[in-house]
Amino acid sequence: MASGKLWSLALRGLLRNRRRSILSLLAVSLGLALLIFINAFIAGVIDDSLNNSIRLRTGHIQIRAESYRDEKVSLQWQDLLSDLDTLMTRVDSSPNLVAAAPVLWAGGVLGTKDDSAGLQVVGIDVDSDLYRPIRESVVAGAFLAADDRNGILVGRRLADSMGIGVDSTISLTVVDSDGVPQDAFFTVRGLFSTGIVTYDENSVFLPLGKAQALTHTEGHASAVVMLLDDPEAAEGVAVGLRGPGLSVQTWADLNGSFLSTLQTAQGFYLILDLIVMLITAVVIANTLLMSVFERFREIGILASLGMKGRQVIQMFLYEATLLGLAGVGVGVLLGGAIVWYLTRYGLYLGDDAASAAGETYAMSSTIYAAFVPSHFVFLSLATLAVTILASLYPASFAARKEPVDALRAL
Amino acid sequence: MQAIHLEKVTKIYQIGEIETRALDGVTIDFDAGEFTALVGPSGSGKTTMLQLLGCLDKADSGAVFINGTDVGTLSPNKRAELRSAEIGFIFQFFALIPVLDAYENVEMPLLLAGVPAKERKERVTGLLEAVGLADRMKHRPDQMSGGQQQRVAIARALAPRPLMVLADEPTANLDTANGEQAMEIMQKLNRETRTAFIFATHDPRVVSYARRVVQMRDGRIVDDRIVGDGAMGDGVTSERVAVASVGAAG
Ligand SMILES: Nc1ncnc2c1ncn2[C@@H]1O[C@H](COP(=O)(O)OP(=O)(O)OP(=O)(O)O)[C@@H](O)[C@H]1O
Ligand SMILES: [Mg+2]
């Protein structure tokens, strides 16, 4: 029998119980839209966290002294970069460079009259473009000036929790290069709010010169941070900067723990995908099984006319295929609309969710979905395959019945 | 050799402890072109007999031969092919495919048998004309009366030019006029095509058209006689009705 006629039978099979077919179609399309949403959202979270981390924390490349250890935040001279001028001359001639500046990191304690908090003190080159994101996120007061000797920039969340504001005086204690605690008083010049909660709660900024003076590390820096116009170029640029006593790392190395967490999470997301597909499959199998039951008699009639089991299976598979194609079409439109909206306007998750994401994720409070065309293709094909596979059981169930059983009622 | 031969066919249905011999060692022949009524009380095995003749079910013992082939030895696919080529069915509840119109319903067995398009068209139109439905080809079953639906079913059963048409209570859901019209059409087509018609029926009117009446009881054949050429005649009608009512009374 020509398969054209089987397709036509399949189509009419779907059209005869429109309500049920529309419900099945919705199950397929909502499932797919949900999958598309989940995957675009997760990709968005990943992009966002990685971008935030690169933009605000790691940059694309960092040059440090070979002996510098991240976790110690050491301020001993042998662990710091010296001869910054020579190094910066080399760095400034790197290809793909957008901005580069030395930075000094120190652990410190910020104190007010009746409160204190441990945090990271960052001495920055306030004129560098590297800190444009911070400059742009100042929400009260002003950004720092290079010659400011007692100004400090505090995250708004931290300021709020400690009850301080612009022009408040605070004390800052750091341990200097000789291991001696050093105290100084600062005036809050401005408050910043990057939207990355861990950042807004745990960092304060000083001009590099002041930070060096406070910690007795004049002429030294913890690292030189570089931002490139193309992340892919980082590896090549890094190679050009290697030198004796230097450690040159790219954003991939610097975000290693984040990226490896990501790898683990990938498995979890896959399970999430599979659960959604399984639900779709169950709904489809169920409605098709219902329509097999309903059409038992008819299957018997077709069998009595000489239709073979294989053709009965084919007919139901075609039905599922048509259902799947229509469902995927609607699902792509629906999912596409959701993703379009979320890439444009984002989804506001609130600060709590963002801080719950923890240290590893520098997550913004508003997440923009990422549009990944390959997700659409893969998820559509997978949904179609799942729909067709889900129909195998009902179809073979229909074909297995002896025609006489199907005809009993006649 | 006979076109259709049943050799000591037994069919047993078992439900729990209770075993029913729906057919009990039946041996019988049917010829090409015959017009036969299968009568007998309810539960005597008429439907079971038609199902075995139609290769819809398998015998528990004995054998059904169609054109010399023991159909019990055939694979499900081969049985489907045999049904498609040699056997037409007419059921009590018309049994048309609801989503197909009259034309497509009649065409379906031809599609399944792989008949080429041109010949399909000729046969389908020819048959629908023969059953008086030339103007109803595009009507779906729910747009036709019961009598019209049953005539579509007759056309469909005959479309593959089968060896036999098996009809289970074909008039049970038709009024007198439609029942007689259906019988007359079948009688006419039987004469024109040499297709054998075998009816299971309680309807005396159907029996009155038959040229052979086979009477069953408890899965056995208790009477098998030629009753004439099937032409309606007052003289013989009452006798045939009597035969049928004996069956119905049991
Ligand atoms: N699927 C089945 N399972 C169990 N018993 C069955 C089944 N089909 C038929 N039978 C039994 O087999 C016997 C013959 O049934 P069959 O349907 O052939 O009778 P029939 O002559 O067609 O009756 P009727 O005139 O009422 O249609 C009956 O006793 C019936 O109960
Ligand atoms: Mg019966």
XYZ file of C-alpha atoms and ligand atoms in Angstrom:
692
model
C 0.000 0.000 0.000
C 1.277 3.413 -0.914
C 2.584 5.180 2.157
C 0.908 8.366 0.923
C -2.436 6.828 1.820
C -1.122 5.796 5.234
C 0.014 9.386 5.860
C -3.405 10.591 4.865
C -5.054 8.035 7.158
C -2.728 9.139 9.940
C -3.603 12.777 9.413
C -7.307 12.020 9.459
C -6.798 9.908 12.530
C -5.417 12.989 14.237
C -8.083 15.322 12.922
C -10.990 13.198 14.021
C -10.428 13.820 17.706
C -9.198 17.360 17.471
C -9.411 18.157 21.127
C -7.235 15.249 22.098
C -4.801 15.891 19.256
C -4.504 19.519 20.283
C -3.843 18.470 23.860
C -1.141 16.045 22.726
C 0.305 18.696 20.473
C 0.367 21.083 23.412
C 2.117 18.477 25.521
C 4.819 18.183 22.876
C 5.148 21.911 22.323
C 5.037 22.882 25.983
C 7.602 20.198 26.745
C 9.853 21.486 23.998
C 9.310 25.129 24.962
C 10.187 24.232 28.535
C 13.332 22.453 27.370
C 14.304 25.385 25.193
C 13.682 27.754 28.085
C 15.641 25.669 30.585
C 18.596 25.296 28.280
C 18.663 28.930 27.170
C 18.318 30.024 30.762
C 21.097 27.765 31.983
C 23.319 28.884 29.120
C 22.440 32.436 30.131
C 23.405 31.809 33.746
C 26.673 30.273 32.646
C 27.483 33.088 30.229
C 26.495 35.638 32.803
C 28.562 34.126 35.574
C 31.553 33.639 33.339
C 31.305 37.144 31.905
C 30.860 38.673 35.319
C 33.749 36.739 36.659
C 35.959 37.806 33.752
C 34.766 41.389 33.780
C 34.994 41.981 37.497
C 37.367 39.397 38.862
C 39.754 37.572 36.648
C 40.036 39.466 33.359
C 41.143 37.448 30.359
C 44.779 37.194 31.390
C 46.578 37.646 34.672
C 50.295 37.942 35.150
C 51.603 37.193 38.605
C 54.845 36.343 40.304
C 55.460 32.648 40.058
C 55.347 32.194 43.822
C 52.073 34.068 44.311
C 49.384 31.913 45.839
C 45.818 32.979 45.366
C 44.489 31.587 48.585
C 47.126 33.251 50.764
C 46.656 36.768 49.346
C 50.332 37.184 50.194
C 51.813 40.649 50.374
C 55.443 39.600 50.735
C 57.607 41.234 48.152
C 58.946 38.014 46.684
C 55.377 36.958 45.959
C 54.520 40.200 44.178
C 55.336 41.667 40.798
C 58.077 44.277 40.828
C 59.418 46.481 38.057
C 55.889 47.221 36.957
C 56.898 49.822 34.374
C 58.888 47.367 32.259
C 56.164 44.759 32.562
C 53.422 47.216 31.614
C 55.376 48.297 28.537
C 55.425 44.678 27.378
C 51.792 44.166 28.267
C 50.664 47.306 26.492
C 52.097 46.081 23.195
C 50.041 42.846 23.292
C 47.633 42.220 20.446
C 43.866 42.250 21.123
C 44.390 44.318 24.259
C 41.470 46.399 25.509
C 42.789 47.387 28.901
C 45.460 46.323 31.366
C 46.425 47.499 34.822
C 48.268 46.356 37.921
C 46.172 45.460 40.932
C 46.933 44.821 44.585
C 44.861 42.425 46.665
C 44.852 42.240 50.413
C 42.701 40.664 53.063
C 41.326 43.230 55.442
C 38.809 44.070 58.108
C 36.500 47.017 57.770
C 35.327 48.519 61.030
C 32.789 51.027 62.196
C 32.069 52.128 65.741
C 30.157 49.000 66.540
C 30.607 46.562 63.663
C 33.317 44.942 61.583
C 33.508 42.740 58.503
C 36.253 40.776 56.828
C 36.632 41.475 53.149
C 38.909 41.765 50.191
C 40.748 45.046 49.720
C 41.466 45.842 46.091
C 43.956 48.514 45.133
C 43.138 49.625 41.621
C 44.443 51.875 38.903
C 41.382 54.127 39.004
C 42.051 55.557 35.567
C 42.135 52.206 33.822
C 39.288 51.076 31.599
C 39.536 47.782 33.418
C 37.401 49.332 36.165
C 34.817 50.872 33.980
C 32.252 48.285 35.189
C 32.868 49.485 38.756
C 32.802 53.147 37.785
C 29.517 52.581 35.983
C 27.996 50.771 38.907
C 28.529 53.582 41.395
C 25.066 54.279 42.788
C 25.849 56.956 45.370
C 28.679 59.447 45.789
C 31.517 59.286 43.287
C 34.172 56.994 41.923
C 37.711 57.302 43.259
C 40.331 59.766 42.022
C 43.926 58.612 41.571
C 45.336 61.033 44.120
C 42.675 60.374 46.731
C 44.599 59.498 49.887
C 41.734 58.534 52.169
C 38.805 57.726 49.918
C 37.352 54.262 49.654
C 34.636 52.669 47.534
C 32.278 50.287 49.328
C 29.632 47.912 47.976
C 26.146 49.122 48.727
C 25.017 45.848 50.227
C 27.949 45.919 52.605
C 27.313 49.577 53.421
C 23.649 48.888 54.084
C 24.387 45.985 56.348
C 26.911 47.991 58.328
C 24.803 51.102 58.469
C 27.270 53.348 56.636
C 26.895 55.621 53.627
C 28.710 58.211 51.540
C 30.997 60.393 53.693
C 30.952 57.912 56.580
C 34.311 57.349 58.190
C 35.451 53.788 58.574
C 38.579 52.038 59.684
C 40.407 49.514 57.583
C 42.907 47.045 58.972
C 45.272 45.123 56.719
C 48.323 43.025 57.433
C 51.310 44.535 55.670
C 54.198 42.892 53.840
C 56.046 42.334 57.109
C 53.061 40.750 58.814
C 52.283 43.794 60.913
C 48.654 44.921 61.092
C 48.144 48.410 59.764
C 45.211 50.624 60.565
C 43.910 53.590 58.659
C 40.767 55.661 58.537
C 38.932 56.233 55.283
C 36.019 58.248 54.091
C 33.444 56.464 51.974
C 33.495 58.291 48.629
C 30.961 56.213 46.879
C 28.848 53.082 46.934
C 28.807 50.594 44.077
C 26.329 47.966 43.136
C 27.430 45.592 40.396
C 24.470 43.289 40.862
C 26.864 40.480 41.687
C 25.999 39.937 45.272
C 29.157 38.267 46.454
C 31.079 41.138 44.976
C 28.920 43.875 46.431
C 29.183 42.329 49.870
C 32.838 41.403 50.004
C 35.018 43.980 48.275
C 36.248 47.510 48.842
C 38.334 49.564 46.412
C 41.192 51.963 47.070
C 43.478 53.744 44.654
C 46.477 51.521 44.000
C 48.951 54.064 45.389
C 47.148 54.282 48.704
C 46.811 50.530 48.967
C 50.525 50.113 48.323
C 51.393 52.722 50.918
C 49.141 51.126 53.523
C 50.656 47.688 53.032
C 54.231 48.857 52.452
C 54.341 47.378 48.985
C 55.241 50.480 47.014
C 56.079 49.686 43.410
C 54.575 46.204 43.681
C 51.357 44.569 42.560
C 49.647 41.223 43.106
C 48.921 40.903 39.430
C 48.557 42.645 36.137
C 45.037 42.063 34.838
C 44.352 42.259 31.103
C 41.101 42.477 29.213
C 41.083 41.436 25.538
C 38.633 42.036 22.737
C 38.456 38.295 22.049
C 38.510 35.613 24.739
C 39.732 33.076 22.183
C 42.901 35.084 21.685
C 43.877 34.784 25.363
C 45.944 31.630 24.968
C 48.067 33.111 22.212
C 48.565 36.437 23.947
C 49.489 34.641 27.182
C 52.218 32.658 25.467
C 53.799 35.903 24.218
C 53.991 37.241 27.766
C 55.659 34.306 29.484
C 58.954 35.159 31.129
C 61.235 34.032 33.969
C 59.633 34.292 37.389
C 56.227 35.044 35.915
C 53.083 33.027 35.873
C 50.693 33.924 33.058
C 47.180 32.525 33.301
C 44.157 32.848 31.056
C 40.519 33.217 32.000
C 40.062 29.494 31.435
C 42.713 28.719 34.088
C 41.490 31.428 36.411
C 37.895 30.262 36.267
C 38.925 26.629 36.500
C 36.860 25.795 39.545
C 33.841 27.490 38.026
C 34.278 25.674 34.739
C 34.720 22.323 36.413
C 31.637 22.884 38.569
C 29.926 23.591 35.296
C 31.006 20.271 33.893
C 29.449 18.466 36.835
C 26.319 20.553 36.557
C 26.012 19.630 32.874
C 25.076 16.093 33.901
C 22.385 17.435 36.181
C 20.912 19.584 33.429
C 20.881 16.591 31.128
C 18.836 14.685 33.698
C 16.471 17.640 33.880
C 16.122 17.527 30.092
C 15.491 13.804 30.191
C 12.799 14.171 32.841
C 10.932 16.714 30.740
C 11.243 14.467 27.688
C 10.068 11.481 29.685
C 6.962 13.376 30.762
C 6.288 14.309 27.145
C 6.779 10.694 26.133
C 4.355 9.433 28.778
C 1.681 11.924 27.741
C 2.076 11.000 24.080
C 2.155 7.267 24.706
C -0.932 7.637 26.859
C -3.010 9.617 24.381
C -1.978 7.382 21.514
C -2.841 4.326 23.559
C -6.242 5.865 24.194
C -6.752 6.403 20.512
C -5.649 2.829 19.820
C -8.281 1.575 22.266
C -10.866 3.807 20.712
C -10.050 2.567 17.259
C -9.699 -1.073 18.089
C -12.695 -1.956 16.001
C -11.356 0.049 13.131
C -7.973 -1.610 13.323
C -9.844 -4.901 13.166
C -11.733 -3.740 10.091
C -8.523 -2.664 8.392
C -6.973 -6.007 9.301
C -9.977 -7.829 7.856
C -9.422 -5.836 4.661
C -5.874 -7.148 4.542
C -3.859 -4.497 6.351
C -0.727 -6.000 7.803
C 0.592 -5.509 11.313
C 3.523 -3.575 9.921
C 1.176 -1.171 8.193
C -0.878 -0.693 11.336
C 2.329 0.199 13.188
C 3.325 2.506 10.356
C -0.001 4.285 10.484
C 0.356 5.056 14.187
C 4.007 6.020 13.795
C 3.015 8.441 11.066
C 0.376 9.839 13.357
C 2.985 10.387 16.051
C 5.343 11.909 13.497
C 2.735 14.409 12.343
C 1.877 15.189 15.932
C 5.559 15.532 16.740
C 6.270 17.803 13.773
C 3.357 20.090 14.553
C 4.211 20.058 18.238
C 7.852 20.829 17.545
C 6.830 23.675 15.233
C 4.630 25.250 17.876
C 7.176 24.472 20.582
C 9.977 26.194 18.690
C 7.814 29.270 18.188
C 6.804 29.305 21.818
C 10.273 28.549 23.142
C 11.745 31.036 20.681
C 9.401 33.743 21.918
C 10.315 33.034 25.529
C 14.019 33.025 24.743
C 13.706 36.195 22.675
C 12.001 37.918 25.570
C 14.559 36.694 28.056
C 17.553 37.662 25.950
C 16.068 41.139 25.697
C 14.534 41.816 29.049
C 16.010 39.109 31.233
C 14.510 37.408 34.219
C 14.841 39.133 37.572
C 15.749 36.507 40.131
C 16.393 38.813 43.069
C 19.486 39.150 45.195
C 18.761 36.174 47.384
C 18.872 33.700 44.548
C 22.041 35.332 43.269
C 23.823 35.179 46.614
C 22.557 31.631 47.125
C 24.497 30.780 43.998
C 27.536 31.275 46.171
C 31.151 32.206 45.685
C 31.833 30.112 42.623
C 29.103 31.799 40.639
C 29.320 35.521 40.163
C 25.632 35.571 39.275
C 23.707 38.735 38.459
C 20.305 39.336 39.982
C 18.839 39.613 36.490
C 19.620 36.757 34.128
C 19.511 37.106 30.377
C 18.924 33.899 28.469
C 21.480 32.903 25.865
C 20.226 32.136 22.356
C 22.073 29.015 21.232
C 20.779 27.876 17.801
C 22.242 24.402 18.207
C 20.064 23.907 21.306
C 16.975 24.555 19.218
C 18.040 22.047 16.608
C 19.089 19.393 19.083
C 16.085 19.748 21.385
C 13.647 19.767 18.459
C 15.113 16.606 17.004
C 15.204 14.957 20.411
C 11.566 15.875 21.078
C 10.511 14.564 17.692
C 12.413 11.341 18.295
C 10.904 10.968 21.759
C 7.398 11.494 20.381
C 7.899 8.865 17.710
C 9.505 6.422 20.118
C 6.673 6.945 22.580
C 4.222 5.813 19.917
C 6.009 2.515 19.347
C 4.345 0.793 22.261
C 0.763 1.837 21.435
C 1.399 1.112 17.761
C 2.761 -2.362 18.323
C -0.004 -2.971 20.820
C -2.503 -2.178 18.088
C -0.753 -4.439 15.603
C -0.320 -7.357 17.989
C -4.018 -7.896 18.489
C -5.565 -10.673 16.445
C -8.073 -9.085 14.069
C -10.723 -11.348 15.541
C -10.345 -9.765 18.972
C -10.584 -6.343 17.471
C -13.713 -7.340 15.585
C -15.463 -9.025 18.483
C -17.949 -6.233 18.833
C -19.075 -6.362 15.223
C -11.314 -29.788 -5.393
C -13.620 -27.387 -3.524
C -12.703 -23.715 -3.245
C -13.209 -23.775 0.508
C -12.879 -26.871 2.606
C -13.141 -27.315 6.359
C -11.751 -30.567 7.701
C -12.809 -31.596 11.228
C -12.442 -28.057 12.461
C -12.698 -27.524 16.195
C -12.579 -24.184 17.951
C -12.605 -24.079 21.713
C -13.064 -20.995 23.856
C -11.974 -21.286 27.411
C -13.115 -18.809 30.001
C -11.970 -19.863 33.450
C -13.249 -23.407 34.074
C -15.812 -23.246 31.328
C -14.842 -24.633 27.972
C -17.041 -23.905 24.967
C -16.732 -25.913 21.796
C -17.808 -23.145 19.453
C -17.042 -25.477 16.550
C -16.944 -29.174 17.163
C -15.287 -31.203 14.422
C -16.974 -29.467 11.512
C -16.315 -30.773 8.024
C -17.898 -28.850 5.166
C -17.186 -27.515 1.676
C -18.141 -24.288 0.021
C -18.034 -23.745 -3.688
C -17.130 -20.707 -5.708
C -20.255 -18.712 -6.505
C -22.565 -20.190 -3.930
C -25.100 -18.181 -1.950
C -25.416 -19.780 1.421
C -27.154 -18.985 4.681
C -25.689 -20.232 7.926
C -28.496 -20.524 10.451
C -28.905 -21.801 13.953
C -29.622 -20.612 17.434
C -27.600 -17.987 19.159
C -24.277 -19.419 20.274
C -24.365 -22.262 17.778
C -21.063 -21.206 16.197
C -22.008 -19.223 13.100
C -19.786 -16.248 13.765
C -16.953 -18.531 14.795
C -17.265 -20.374 11.501
C -17.083 -17.126 9.525
C -14.045 -15.988 11.504
C -12.208 -19.191 10.676
C -13.267 -19.041 7.041
C -12.035 -15.445 6.943
C -8.630 -16.295 8.418
C -9.343 -13.938 11.267
C -8.753 -16.693 13.771
C -7.098 -20.087 13.950
C -8.682 -23.469 14.533
C -7.633 -25.464 17.583
C -7.677 -28.633 15.541
C -8.577 -29.607 12.025
C -7.782 -27.453 9.023
C -9.275 -24.779 6.818
C -8.262 -24.986 3.166
C -8.754 -22.076 0.814
C -7.945 -22.848 -2.790
C -6.059 -25.862 -1.500
C -3.906 -23.977 0.992
C -4.053 -24.913 4.657
C -4.453 -21.411 6.069
C -3.427 -22.540 9.543
C 0.137 -22.839 8.276
C 0.307 -19.263 7.007
C 2.123 -16.423 8.756
C 0.049 -13.443 9.916
C 1.307 -11.464 6.912
C 0.364 -14.226 4.484
C -3.030 -14.458 6.097
C -3.425 -10.697 5.670
C -2.536 -11.077 1.996
C -4.993 -13.898 1.594
C -7.739 -11.838 3.229
C -6.877 -8.932 1.034
C -7.084 -10.977 -2.148
C -9.751 -13.613 -1.534
C -12.048 -12.609 1.287
C -14.538 -9.800 1.697
C -16.343 -9.066 4.944
C -19.701 -7.515 5.641
C -20.588 -6.890 9.260
C -23.748 -6.257 11.153
C -22.680 -2.716 12.104
C -21.534 -1.769 8.595
C -17.952 -1.311 9.815
C -16.854 1.468 7.538
C -13.822 3.585 8.373
C -15.440 6.758 9.700
C -12.789 9.171 8.441
C -12.976 7.912 4.867
C -15.741 8.749 2.420
C -17.668 6.100 0.490
C -15.223 6.108 -2.389
C -12.194 5.806 -0.124
C -13.766 3.062 1.946
C -14.312 0.957 -1.154
C -10.842 1.812 -2.396
C -9.096 0.791 0.844
C -8.885 -2.990 0.204
C -7.622 -2.252 -3.307
C -4.889 -0.013 -1.912
C -3.959 -2.762 0.503
C -3.889 -5.273 -2.337
C -1.723 -2.967 -4.443
C -4.174 -2.573 -7.337
C -2.982 0.132 -9.768
C -4.676 3.535 -9.608
C -6.534 3.391 -12.905
C -8.050 0.022 -12.208
C -8.907 1.086 -8.675
C -10.877 3.984 -9.998
C -12.771 1.835 -12.483
C -13.631 -0.805 -9.943
C -14.644 1.591 -7.188
C -16.895 3.684 -9.416
C -18.311 0.562 -11.037
C -19.168 -1.015 -7.691
C -20.614 2.146 -6.175
C -22.811 2.451 -9.249
C -23.808 -1.185 -8.939
C -24.962 -0.634 -5.330
C -26.777 2.538 -6.368
C -24.489 5.021 -4.660
C -22.935 6.796 -7.630
C -24.118 10.090 -6.135
C -22.811 9.408 -2.637
C -19.117 8.829 -3.340
C -17.923 11.828 -1.357
C -20.146 11.135 1.634
C -18.602 9.997 4.852
C -20.329 7.177 6.785
C -21.950 9.588 9.243
C -23.506 11.379 6.289
C -25.263 8.246 5.028
C -28.194 6.140 6.140
C -27.684 2.633 7.516
C -28.869 1.079 4.265
C -26.457 3.226 2.257
C -23.609 2.389 4.609
C -24.299 -1.307 4.268
C -24.291 -0.963 0.497
C -20.908 0.744 0.690
C -19.760 -2.206 2.799
C -21.028 -4.602 0.121
C -19.136 -2.703 -2.550
C -16.031 -2.725 -0.387
C -16.280 -6.467 0.233
C -16.479 -7.120 -3.491
C -13.817 -4.655 -4.585
C -10.854 -7.078 -4.551
C -12.929 -9.617 -6.535
C -12.644 -12.101 -3.729
C -13.332 -15.801 -3.730
C -15.900 -15.334 -0.989
C -17.774 -12.680 0.887
C -18.519 -13.469 4.526
C -21.451 -11.586 5.976
C -22.339 -11.753 9.657
C -25.965 -10.711 10.217
C -25.794 -8.175 7.378
C -29.448 -7.160 7.660
C -29.819 -7.164 11.432
C -29.573 -3.394 11.627
C -31.569 -2.616 8.525
C -35.287 -2.128 8.121
C -37.218 -4.440 5.816
C -36.876 -2.321 2.717
C -33.176 -1.672 3.131
C -32.535 -5.287 4.117
C -34.213 -6.528 0.977
C -32.426 -4.002 -1.175
C -29.089 -5.132 0.269
C -29.956 -8.801 -0.326
C -31.029 -8.129 -3.890
C -27.824 -6.291 -4.630
C -25.788 -9.128 -3.169
C -27.756 -11.674 -5.105
C -27.204 -9.748 -8.313
C -23.497 -9.334 -7.685
C -23.216 -12.988 -6.770
C -24.635 -13.951 -10.106
C -22.431 -11.531 -11.991
C -19.144 -12.232 -10.238
C -19.164 -15.886 -9.159
C -18.127 -14.710 -5.707
C -19.407 -17.004 -2.995
C -21.577 -15.342 -0.317
C -21.873 -16.949 3.075
C -24.290 -15.312 5.536
C -24.658 -15.990 9.199
C -28.182 -14.892 9.979
C -31.322 -15.146 12.032
C -33.285 -13.227 9.440
C -35.832 -15.329 7.520
C -35.716 -12.829 4.672
C -32.008 -13.477 4.207
C -32.596 -17.207 4.334
C -35.242 -16.848 1.662
C -32.608 -15.632 -0.782
C -30.212 -18.484 -0.099
C -29.669 -21.383 -2.460
C -28.123 -23.457 0.292
C -28.960 -23.398 3.976
C -26.557 -24.821 6.520
C -28.002 -25.270 9.953
C -25.816 -25.372 13.037
C -26.332 -26.284 16.658
C -23.763 -26.517 19.457
C -20.866 -26.127 17.072
C -22.044 -28.886 14.747
C -23.748 -28.940 11.399
C -27.127 -30.502 11.862
C -28.601 -29.840 8.459
C -27.213 -28.844 5.064
C -29.525 -28.624 2.093
C -29.919 -27.036 -1.293
C -33.148 -25.082 -1.274
C -33.416 -23.842 -4.830
C -31.994 -21.203 -7.089
C -32.626 -18.397 -4.640
C -35.362 -16.803 -6.672
C -38.186 -15.462 -4.553
C -41.228 -17.616 -4.930
C -44.224 -17.886 -2.683
C -44.129 -21.634 -2.758
C -40.768 -22.053 -1.137
C -40.561 -19.018 1.120
C -42.526 -20.468 3.975
C -40.412 -23.595 3.981
C -37.220 -21.565 4.256
C -38.640 -19.431 6.998
C -39.513 -22.579 8.816
C -35.919 -23.771 8.601
C -34.715 -20.479 9.998
C -37.163 -20.409 12.833
C -36.230 -23.902 13.908
C -32.744 -22.537 14.386
C -33.890 -19.440 16.183
C -36.037 -21.443 18.555
C -33.064 -23.551 19.700
N -14.196 -14.875 22.405
C -14.943 -15.799 22.982
N -14.646 -16.248 24.198
C -15.361 -17.201 24.783
N -16.402 -17.775 24.221
C -16.767 -17.380 23.000
C -16.063 -16.361 22.327
N -16.632 -16.164 21.101
C -17.673 -17.024 21.058
N -17.726 -17.734 22.182
C -18.708 -18.804 22.463
O -18.659 -19.686 21.399
C -19.984 -20.098 21.071
C -20.261 -19.778 19.632
O -20.307 -18.380 19.476
P -20.659 -17.683 18.125
O -20.423 -16.236 18.280
O -19.943 -18.356 17.019
O -22.227 -17.970 18.006
P -23.230 -17.444 16.928
O -23.837 -18.636 16.307
O -22.590 -16.458 16.018
O -24.285 -16.739 17.846
P -25.216 -15.476 17.515
O -26.281 -15.956 16.635
O -25.710 -15.053 18.830
O -24.329 -14.462 16.862
C -20.898 -19.399 22.027
O -21.222 -20.276 23.076
C -20.104 -18.254 22.534
O -20.463 -17.954 23.853
Mg -22.799 -14.380 15.666
